[in-house]
PDB file of C-alpha atoms in Angstrom:
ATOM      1  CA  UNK C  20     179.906 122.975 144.240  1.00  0.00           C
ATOM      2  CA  UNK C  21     176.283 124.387 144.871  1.00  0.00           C
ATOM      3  CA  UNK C  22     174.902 123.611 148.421  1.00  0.00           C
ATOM      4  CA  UNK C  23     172.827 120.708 149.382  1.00  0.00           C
ATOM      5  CA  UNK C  24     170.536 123.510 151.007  1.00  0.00           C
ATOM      6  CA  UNK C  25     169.079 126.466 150.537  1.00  0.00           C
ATOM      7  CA  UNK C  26     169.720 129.286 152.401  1.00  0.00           C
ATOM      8  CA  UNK C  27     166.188 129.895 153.613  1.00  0.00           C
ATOM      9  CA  UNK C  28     167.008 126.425 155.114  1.00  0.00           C
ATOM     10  CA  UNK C  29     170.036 127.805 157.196  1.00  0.00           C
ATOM     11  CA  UNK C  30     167.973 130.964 157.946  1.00  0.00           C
ATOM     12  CA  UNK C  31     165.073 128.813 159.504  1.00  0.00           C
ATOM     13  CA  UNK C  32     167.803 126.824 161.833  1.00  0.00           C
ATOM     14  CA  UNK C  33     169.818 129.880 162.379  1.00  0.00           C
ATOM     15  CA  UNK C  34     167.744 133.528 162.883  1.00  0.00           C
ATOM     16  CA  UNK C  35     164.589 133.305 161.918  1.00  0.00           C
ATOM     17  CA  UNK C  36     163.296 134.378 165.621  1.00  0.00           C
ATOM     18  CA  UNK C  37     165.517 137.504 165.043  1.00  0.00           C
ATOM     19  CA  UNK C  38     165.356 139.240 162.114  1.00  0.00           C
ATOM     20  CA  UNK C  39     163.092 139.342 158.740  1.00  0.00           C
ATOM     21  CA  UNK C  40     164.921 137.154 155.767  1.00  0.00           C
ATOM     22  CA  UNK C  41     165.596 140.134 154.018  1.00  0.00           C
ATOM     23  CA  UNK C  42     168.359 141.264 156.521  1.00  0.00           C
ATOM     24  CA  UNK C  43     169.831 137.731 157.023  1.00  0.00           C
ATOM     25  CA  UNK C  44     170.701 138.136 153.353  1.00  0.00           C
ATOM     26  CA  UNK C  45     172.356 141.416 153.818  1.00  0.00           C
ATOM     27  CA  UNK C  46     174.293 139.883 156.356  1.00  0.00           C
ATOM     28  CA  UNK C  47     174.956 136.947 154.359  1.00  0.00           C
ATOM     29  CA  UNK C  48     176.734 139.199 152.462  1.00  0.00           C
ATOM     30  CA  UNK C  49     179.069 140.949 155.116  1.00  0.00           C
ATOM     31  CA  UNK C  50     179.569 137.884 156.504  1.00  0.00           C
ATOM     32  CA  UNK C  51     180.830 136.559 153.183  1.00  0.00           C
ATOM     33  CA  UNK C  52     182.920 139.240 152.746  1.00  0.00           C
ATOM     34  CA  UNK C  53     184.914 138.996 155.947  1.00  0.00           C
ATOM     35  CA  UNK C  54     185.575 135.397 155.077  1.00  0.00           C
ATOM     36  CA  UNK C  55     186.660 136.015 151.605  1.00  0.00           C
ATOM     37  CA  UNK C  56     189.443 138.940 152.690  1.00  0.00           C
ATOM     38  CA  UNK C  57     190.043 136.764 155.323  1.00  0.00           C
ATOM     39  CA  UNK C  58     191.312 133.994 153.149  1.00  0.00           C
ATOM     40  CA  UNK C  59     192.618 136.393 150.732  1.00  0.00           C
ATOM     41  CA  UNK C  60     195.189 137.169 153.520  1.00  0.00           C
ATOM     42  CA  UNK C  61     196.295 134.121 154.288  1.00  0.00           C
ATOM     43  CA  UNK C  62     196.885 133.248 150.335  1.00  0.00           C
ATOM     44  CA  UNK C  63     198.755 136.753 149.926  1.00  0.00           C
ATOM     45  CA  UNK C  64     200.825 135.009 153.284  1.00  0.00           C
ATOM     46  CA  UNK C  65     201.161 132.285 151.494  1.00  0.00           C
ATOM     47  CA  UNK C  66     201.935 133.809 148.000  1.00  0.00           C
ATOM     48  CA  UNK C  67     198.877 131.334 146.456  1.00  0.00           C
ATOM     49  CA  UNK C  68     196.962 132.561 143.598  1.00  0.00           C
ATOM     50  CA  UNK C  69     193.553 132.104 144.242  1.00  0.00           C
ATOM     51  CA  UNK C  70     190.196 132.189 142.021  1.00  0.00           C
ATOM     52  CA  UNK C  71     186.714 132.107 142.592  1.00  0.00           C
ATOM     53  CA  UNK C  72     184.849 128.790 141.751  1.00  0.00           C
ATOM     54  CA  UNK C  73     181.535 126.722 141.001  1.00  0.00           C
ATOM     55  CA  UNK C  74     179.014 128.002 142.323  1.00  0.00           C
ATOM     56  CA  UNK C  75     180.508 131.087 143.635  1.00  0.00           C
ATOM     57  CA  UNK C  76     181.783 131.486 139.532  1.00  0.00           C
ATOM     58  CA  UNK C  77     178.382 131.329 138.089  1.00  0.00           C
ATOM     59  CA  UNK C  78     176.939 133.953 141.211  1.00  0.00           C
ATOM     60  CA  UNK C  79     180.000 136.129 140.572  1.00  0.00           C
ATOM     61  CA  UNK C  80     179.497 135.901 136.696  1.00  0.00           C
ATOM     62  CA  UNK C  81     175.799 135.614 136.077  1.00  0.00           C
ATOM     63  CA  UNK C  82     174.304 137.970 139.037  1.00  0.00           C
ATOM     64  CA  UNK C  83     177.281 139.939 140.377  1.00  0.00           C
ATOM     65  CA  UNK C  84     176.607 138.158 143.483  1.00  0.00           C
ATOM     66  CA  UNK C  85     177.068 135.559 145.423  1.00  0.00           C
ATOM     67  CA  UNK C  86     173.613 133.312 144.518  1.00  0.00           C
ATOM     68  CA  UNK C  87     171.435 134.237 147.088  1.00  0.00           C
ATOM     69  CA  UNK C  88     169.978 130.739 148.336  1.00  0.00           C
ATOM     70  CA  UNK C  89     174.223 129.626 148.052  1.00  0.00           C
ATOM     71  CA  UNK C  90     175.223 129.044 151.729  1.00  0.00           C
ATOM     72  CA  UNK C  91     179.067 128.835 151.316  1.00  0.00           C
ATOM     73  CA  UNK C  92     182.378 130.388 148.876  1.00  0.00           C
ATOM     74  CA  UNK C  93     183.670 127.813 146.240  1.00  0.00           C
ATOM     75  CA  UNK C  94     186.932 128.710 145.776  1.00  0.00           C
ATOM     76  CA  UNK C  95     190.159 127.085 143.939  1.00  0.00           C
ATOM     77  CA  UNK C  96     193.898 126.828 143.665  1.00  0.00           C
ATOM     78  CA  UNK C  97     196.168 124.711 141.606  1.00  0.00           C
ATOM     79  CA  UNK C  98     198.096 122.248 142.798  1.00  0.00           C
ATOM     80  CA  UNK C  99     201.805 123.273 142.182  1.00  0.00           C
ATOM     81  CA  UNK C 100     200.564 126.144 144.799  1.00  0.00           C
ATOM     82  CA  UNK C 101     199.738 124.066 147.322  1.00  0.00           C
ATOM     83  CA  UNK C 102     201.437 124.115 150.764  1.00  0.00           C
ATOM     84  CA  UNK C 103     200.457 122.226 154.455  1.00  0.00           C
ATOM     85  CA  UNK C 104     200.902 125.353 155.984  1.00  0.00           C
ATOM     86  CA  UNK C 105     197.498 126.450 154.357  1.00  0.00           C
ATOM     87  CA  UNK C 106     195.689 124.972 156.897  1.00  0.00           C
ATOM     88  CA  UNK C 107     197.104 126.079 159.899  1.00  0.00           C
ATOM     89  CA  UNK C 108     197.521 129.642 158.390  1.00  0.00           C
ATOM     90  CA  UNK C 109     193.456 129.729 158.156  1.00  0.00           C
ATOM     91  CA  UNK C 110     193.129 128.762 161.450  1.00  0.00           C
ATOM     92  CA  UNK C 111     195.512 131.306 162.866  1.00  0.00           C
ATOM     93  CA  UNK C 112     193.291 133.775 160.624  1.00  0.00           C
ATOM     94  CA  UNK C 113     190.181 132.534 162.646  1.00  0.00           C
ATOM     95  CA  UNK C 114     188.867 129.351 160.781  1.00  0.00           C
ATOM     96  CA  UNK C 115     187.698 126.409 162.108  1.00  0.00           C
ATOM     97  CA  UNK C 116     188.813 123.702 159.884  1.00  0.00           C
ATOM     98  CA  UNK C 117     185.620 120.893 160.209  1.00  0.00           C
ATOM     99  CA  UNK C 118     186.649 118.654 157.101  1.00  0.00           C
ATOM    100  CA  UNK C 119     189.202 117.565 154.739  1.00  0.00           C
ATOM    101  CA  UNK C 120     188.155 115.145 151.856  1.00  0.00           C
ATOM    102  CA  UNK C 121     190.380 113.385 149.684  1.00  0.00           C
ATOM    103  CA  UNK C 122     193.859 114.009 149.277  1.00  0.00           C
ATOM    104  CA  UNK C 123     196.013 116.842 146.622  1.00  0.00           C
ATOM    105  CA  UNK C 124     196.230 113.628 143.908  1.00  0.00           C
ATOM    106  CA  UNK C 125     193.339 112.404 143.603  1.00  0.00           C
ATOM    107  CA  UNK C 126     191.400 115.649 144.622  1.00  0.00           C
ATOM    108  CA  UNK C 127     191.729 117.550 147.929  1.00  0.00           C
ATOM    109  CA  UNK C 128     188.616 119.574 149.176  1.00  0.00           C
ATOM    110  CA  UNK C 129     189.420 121.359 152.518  1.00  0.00           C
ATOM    111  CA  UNK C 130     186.275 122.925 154.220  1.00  0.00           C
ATOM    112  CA  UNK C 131     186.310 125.877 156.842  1.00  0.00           C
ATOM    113  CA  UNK C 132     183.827 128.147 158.811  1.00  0.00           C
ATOM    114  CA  UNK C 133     184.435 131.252 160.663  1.00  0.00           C
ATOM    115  CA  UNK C 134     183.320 130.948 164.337  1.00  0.00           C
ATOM    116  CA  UNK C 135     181.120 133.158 166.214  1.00  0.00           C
ATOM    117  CA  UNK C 136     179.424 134.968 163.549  1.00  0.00           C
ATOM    118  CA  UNK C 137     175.132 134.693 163.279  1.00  0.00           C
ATOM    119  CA  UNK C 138     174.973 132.426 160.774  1.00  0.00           C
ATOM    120  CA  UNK C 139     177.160 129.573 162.999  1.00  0.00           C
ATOM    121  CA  UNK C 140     178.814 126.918 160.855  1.00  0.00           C
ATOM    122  CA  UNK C 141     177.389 128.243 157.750  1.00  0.00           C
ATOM    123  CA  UNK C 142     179.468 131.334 157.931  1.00  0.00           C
ATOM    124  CA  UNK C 143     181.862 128.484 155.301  1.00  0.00           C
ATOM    125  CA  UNK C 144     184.395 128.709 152.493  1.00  0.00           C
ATOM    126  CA  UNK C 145     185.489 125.445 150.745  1.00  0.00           C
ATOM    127  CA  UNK C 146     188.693 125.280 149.171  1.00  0.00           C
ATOM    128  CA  UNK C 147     189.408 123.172 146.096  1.00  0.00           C
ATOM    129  CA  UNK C 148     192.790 121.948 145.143  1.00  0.00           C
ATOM    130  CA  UNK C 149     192.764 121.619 141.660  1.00  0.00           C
ATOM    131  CA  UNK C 150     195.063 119.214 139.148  1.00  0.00           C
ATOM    132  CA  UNK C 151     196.537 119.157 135.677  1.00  0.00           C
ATOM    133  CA  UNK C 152     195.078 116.349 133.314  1.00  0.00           C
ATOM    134  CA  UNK C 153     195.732 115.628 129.558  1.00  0.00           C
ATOM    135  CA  UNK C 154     194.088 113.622 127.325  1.00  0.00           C
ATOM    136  CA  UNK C 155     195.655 113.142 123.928  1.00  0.00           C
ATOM    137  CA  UNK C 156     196.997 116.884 123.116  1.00  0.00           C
ATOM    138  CA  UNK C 157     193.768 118.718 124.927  1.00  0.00           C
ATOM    139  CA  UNK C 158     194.831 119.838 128.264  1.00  0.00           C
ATOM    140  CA  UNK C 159     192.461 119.903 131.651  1.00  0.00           C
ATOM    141  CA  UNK C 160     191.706 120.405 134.722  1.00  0.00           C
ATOM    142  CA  UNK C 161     189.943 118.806 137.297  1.00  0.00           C
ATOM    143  CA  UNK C 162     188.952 118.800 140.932  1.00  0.00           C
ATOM    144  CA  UNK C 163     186.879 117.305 142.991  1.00  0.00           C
ATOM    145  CA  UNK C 164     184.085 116.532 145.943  1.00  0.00           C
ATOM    146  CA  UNK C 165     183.650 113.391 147.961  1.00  0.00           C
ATOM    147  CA  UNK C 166     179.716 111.962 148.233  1.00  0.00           C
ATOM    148  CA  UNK C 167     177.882 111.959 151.071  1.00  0.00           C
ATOM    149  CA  UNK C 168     176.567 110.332 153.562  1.00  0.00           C
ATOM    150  CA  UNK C 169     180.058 108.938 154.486  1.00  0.00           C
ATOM    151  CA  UNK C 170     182.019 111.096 152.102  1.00  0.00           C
ATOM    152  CA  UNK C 171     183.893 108.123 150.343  1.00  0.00           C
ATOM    153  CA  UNK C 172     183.016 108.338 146.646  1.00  0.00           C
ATOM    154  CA  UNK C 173     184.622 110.778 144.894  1.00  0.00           C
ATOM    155  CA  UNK C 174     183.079 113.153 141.984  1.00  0.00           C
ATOM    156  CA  UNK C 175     185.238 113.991 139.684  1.00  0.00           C
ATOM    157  CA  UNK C 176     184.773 117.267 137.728  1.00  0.00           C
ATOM    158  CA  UNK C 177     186.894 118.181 134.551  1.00  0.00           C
ATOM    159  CA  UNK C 178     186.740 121.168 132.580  1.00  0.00           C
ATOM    160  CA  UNK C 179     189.208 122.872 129.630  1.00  0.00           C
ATOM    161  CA  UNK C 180     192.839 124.093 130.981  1.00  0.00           C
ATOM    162  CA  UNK C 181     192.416 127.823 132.378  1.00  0.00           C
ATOM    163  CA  UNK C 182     194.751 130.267 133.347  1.00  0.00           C
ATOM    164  CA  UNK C 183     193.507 133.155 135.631  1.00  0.00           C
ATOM    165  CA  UNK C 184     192.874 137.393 135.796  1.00  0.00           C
ATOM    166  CA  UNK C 185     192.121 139.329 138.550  1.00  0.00           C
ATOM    167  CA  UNK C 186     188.795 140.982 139.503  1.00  0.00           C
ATOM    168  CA  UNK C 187     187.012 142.573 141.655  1.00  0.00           C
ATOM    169  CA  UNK C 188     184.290 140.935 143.636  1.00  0.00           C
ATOM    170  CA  UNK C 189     181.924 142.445 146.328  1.00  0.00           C
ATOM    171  CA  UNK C 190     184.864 144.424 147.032  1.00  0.00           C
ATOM    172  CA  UNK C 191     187.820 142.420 147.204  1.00  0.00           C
ATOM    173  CA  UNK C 192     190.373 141.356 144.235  1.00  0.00           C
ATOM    174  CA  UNK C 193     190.054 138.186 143.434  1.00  0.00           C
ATOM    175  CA  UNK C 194     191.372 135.341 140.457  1.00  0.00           C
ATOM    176  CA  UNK C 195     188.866 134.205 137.861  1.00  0.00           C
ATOM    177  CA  UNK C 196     189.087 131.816 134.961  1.00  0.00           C
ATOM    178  CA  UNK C 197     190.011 133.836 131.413  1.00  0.00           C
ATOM    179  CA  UNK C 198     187.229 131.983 129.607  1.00  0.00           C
ATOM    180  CA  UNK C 199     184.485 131.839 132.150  1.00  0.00           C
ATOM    181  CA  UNK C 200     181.889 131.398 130.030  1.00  0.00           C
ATOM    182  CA  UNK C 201     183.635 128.107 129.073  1.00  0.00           C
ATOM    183  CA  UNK C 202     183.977 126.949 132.228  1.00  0.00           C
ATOM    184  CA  UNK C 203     180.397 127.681 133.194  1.00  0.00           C
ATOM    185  CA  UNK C 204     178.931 125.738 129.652  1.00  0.00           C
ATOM    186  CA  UNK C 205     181.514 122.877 130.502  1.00  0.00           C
ATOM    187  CA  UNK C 206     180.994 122.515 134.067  1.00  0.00           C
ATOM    188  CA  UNK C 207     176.734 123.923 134.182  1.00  0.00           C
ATOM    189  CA  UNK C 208     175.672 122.824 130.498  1.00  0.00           C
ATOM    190  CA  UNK C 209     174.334 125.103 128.042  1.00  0.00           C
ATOM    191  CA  UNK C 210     171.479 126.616 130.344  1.00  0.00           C
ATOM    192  CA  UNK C 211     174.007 127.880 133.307  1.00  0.00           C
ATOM    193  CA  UNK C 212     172.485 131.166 132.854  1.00  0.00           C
ATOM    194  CA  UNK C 213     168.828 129.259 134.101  1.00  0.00           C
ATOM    195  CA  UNK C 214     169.092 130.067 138.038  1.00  0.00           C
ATOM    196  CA  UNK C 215     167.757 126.456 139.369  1.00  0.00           C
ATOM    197  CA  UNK C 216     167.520 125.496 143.038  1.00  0.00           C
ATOM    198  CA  UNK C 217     170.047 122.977 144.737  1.00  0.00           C
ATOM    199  CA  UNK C 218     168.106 119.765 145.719  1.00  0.00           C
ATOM    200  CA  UNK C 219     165.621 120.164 143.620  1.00  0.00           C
ATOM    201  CA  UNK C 220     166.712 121.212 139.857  1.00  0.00           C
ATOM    202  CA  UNK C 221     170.689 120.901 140.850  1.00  0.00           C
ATOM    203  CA  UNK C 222     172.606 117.968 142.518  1.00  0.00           C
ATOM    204  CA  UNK C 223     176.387 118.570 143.118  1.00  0.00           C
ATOM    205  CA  UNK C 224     176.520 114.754 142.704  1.00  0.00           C
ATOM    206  CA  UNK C 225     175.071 114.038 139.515  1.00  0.00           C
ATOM    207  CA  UNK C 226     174.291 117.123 137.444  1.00  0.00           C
ATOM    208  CA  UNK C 227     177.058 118.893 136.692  1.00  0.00           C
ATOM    209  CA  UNK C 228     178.227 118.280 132.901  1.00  0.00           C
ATOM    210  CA  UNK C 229     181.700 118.090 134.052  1.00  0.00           C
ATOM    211  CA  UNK C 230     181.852 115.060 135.595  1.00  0.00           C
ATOM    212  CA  UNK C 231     184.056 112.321 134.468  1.00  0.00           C
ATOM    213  CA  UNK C 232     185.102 108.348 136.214  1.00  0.00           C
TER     214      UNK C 232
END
């Protein structure tokens, strides 16, 4: 899911009294790193395969990067590897867990930050539980965000079955989708390799070409 912001935005809020935007960036990116080996602990705990997703996908895949204006990690797991320990286990590994949306049938989205860090509560990671679906003899999958302001209506996204392969990214190994590009053209459209800016070009709630009732 690509942020409702920008990443100037959180920079303006955040640091912009104490240091140039250019820096915040490069600590955007440490930042990010500690919270993705940080999670990748707790799933090796937890023996959860994990992969990189959304917008964190198309950064990963189309810049080698996480997008710079992106404010937070997408990442998913499938269902079957879900456990109620995950929680607490991020929490023990220094997460504050702010929201849980949904639930692990209908779609389960399970948000954390990492706590005293400059960029506050926008030092995040969201974590996407995602399901099995079949239609006919073509296999999915599908996950899923809840709308805001109050967070009730659910978007559904669906894209082809995937397994996953190991990377690495910024440093750390990490799951991806086999067929990426798939999953990008399914979930983006045919233009995902068009950077466009969240809010203005790109609305997690109604532009992705993945969504489904």
């Amino acid at each position: 899911r690509s942020p409702s912001r920008g990443l100037g935005d959180v920079y303006k809020r955040q640091v912009q009294k104490s240091m140039p935007y250019s820096k915040f960036v490069k600590l955007k990116k440490e930042i990010y790193k500690q919270i993705l080996h940080k999670t990748k602990i707790v799933m090796n705990r937890l023996n959860i395969p994990f992969f990189l997703s959304s917008g964190t996908l198309l950064g990963y895949y189309r810049e080698g990067k996480i997008i710079d204006h992106d404010y937070d990690i997408d990442i998913g797991i499938f269902k079957k590897d879900y456990t109620l320990r995950l929680i607490s286990e991020m929490e023990k590994e220094g997460f504050y867990n702010y929201r849980n949306l949904g639930d692990v049938d209908r779609g389960f989205e399970m948000s954390f930050y990492l706590p005293n860090t400059s960029m506050g509560k926008y030092a995040k990671i969201d974590i996407f539980v995602h399901n099995n679906d079949q239609i006919g003899n073509k296999k999915y999958i599908y996950w899923a965000t809840y709308k805001k302001p109050n967070y009730i209506k659910r978007i559904k996204y669906r894209v082809s079955a995937f397994d996953i392969k190991p990377i690495i990214f910024n440093g750390i190994k990490v799951g991806i989708p086999t067929n990426t590009k798939l999953y990008l053209k399914e979930h983006y459209g045919n233009d995902w390799r068009t950077p466009k800016k969240a809010g203005i070009d790109y609305h997690y709630a109604s532009s992705p070409k993945s969504i489904v009732k």
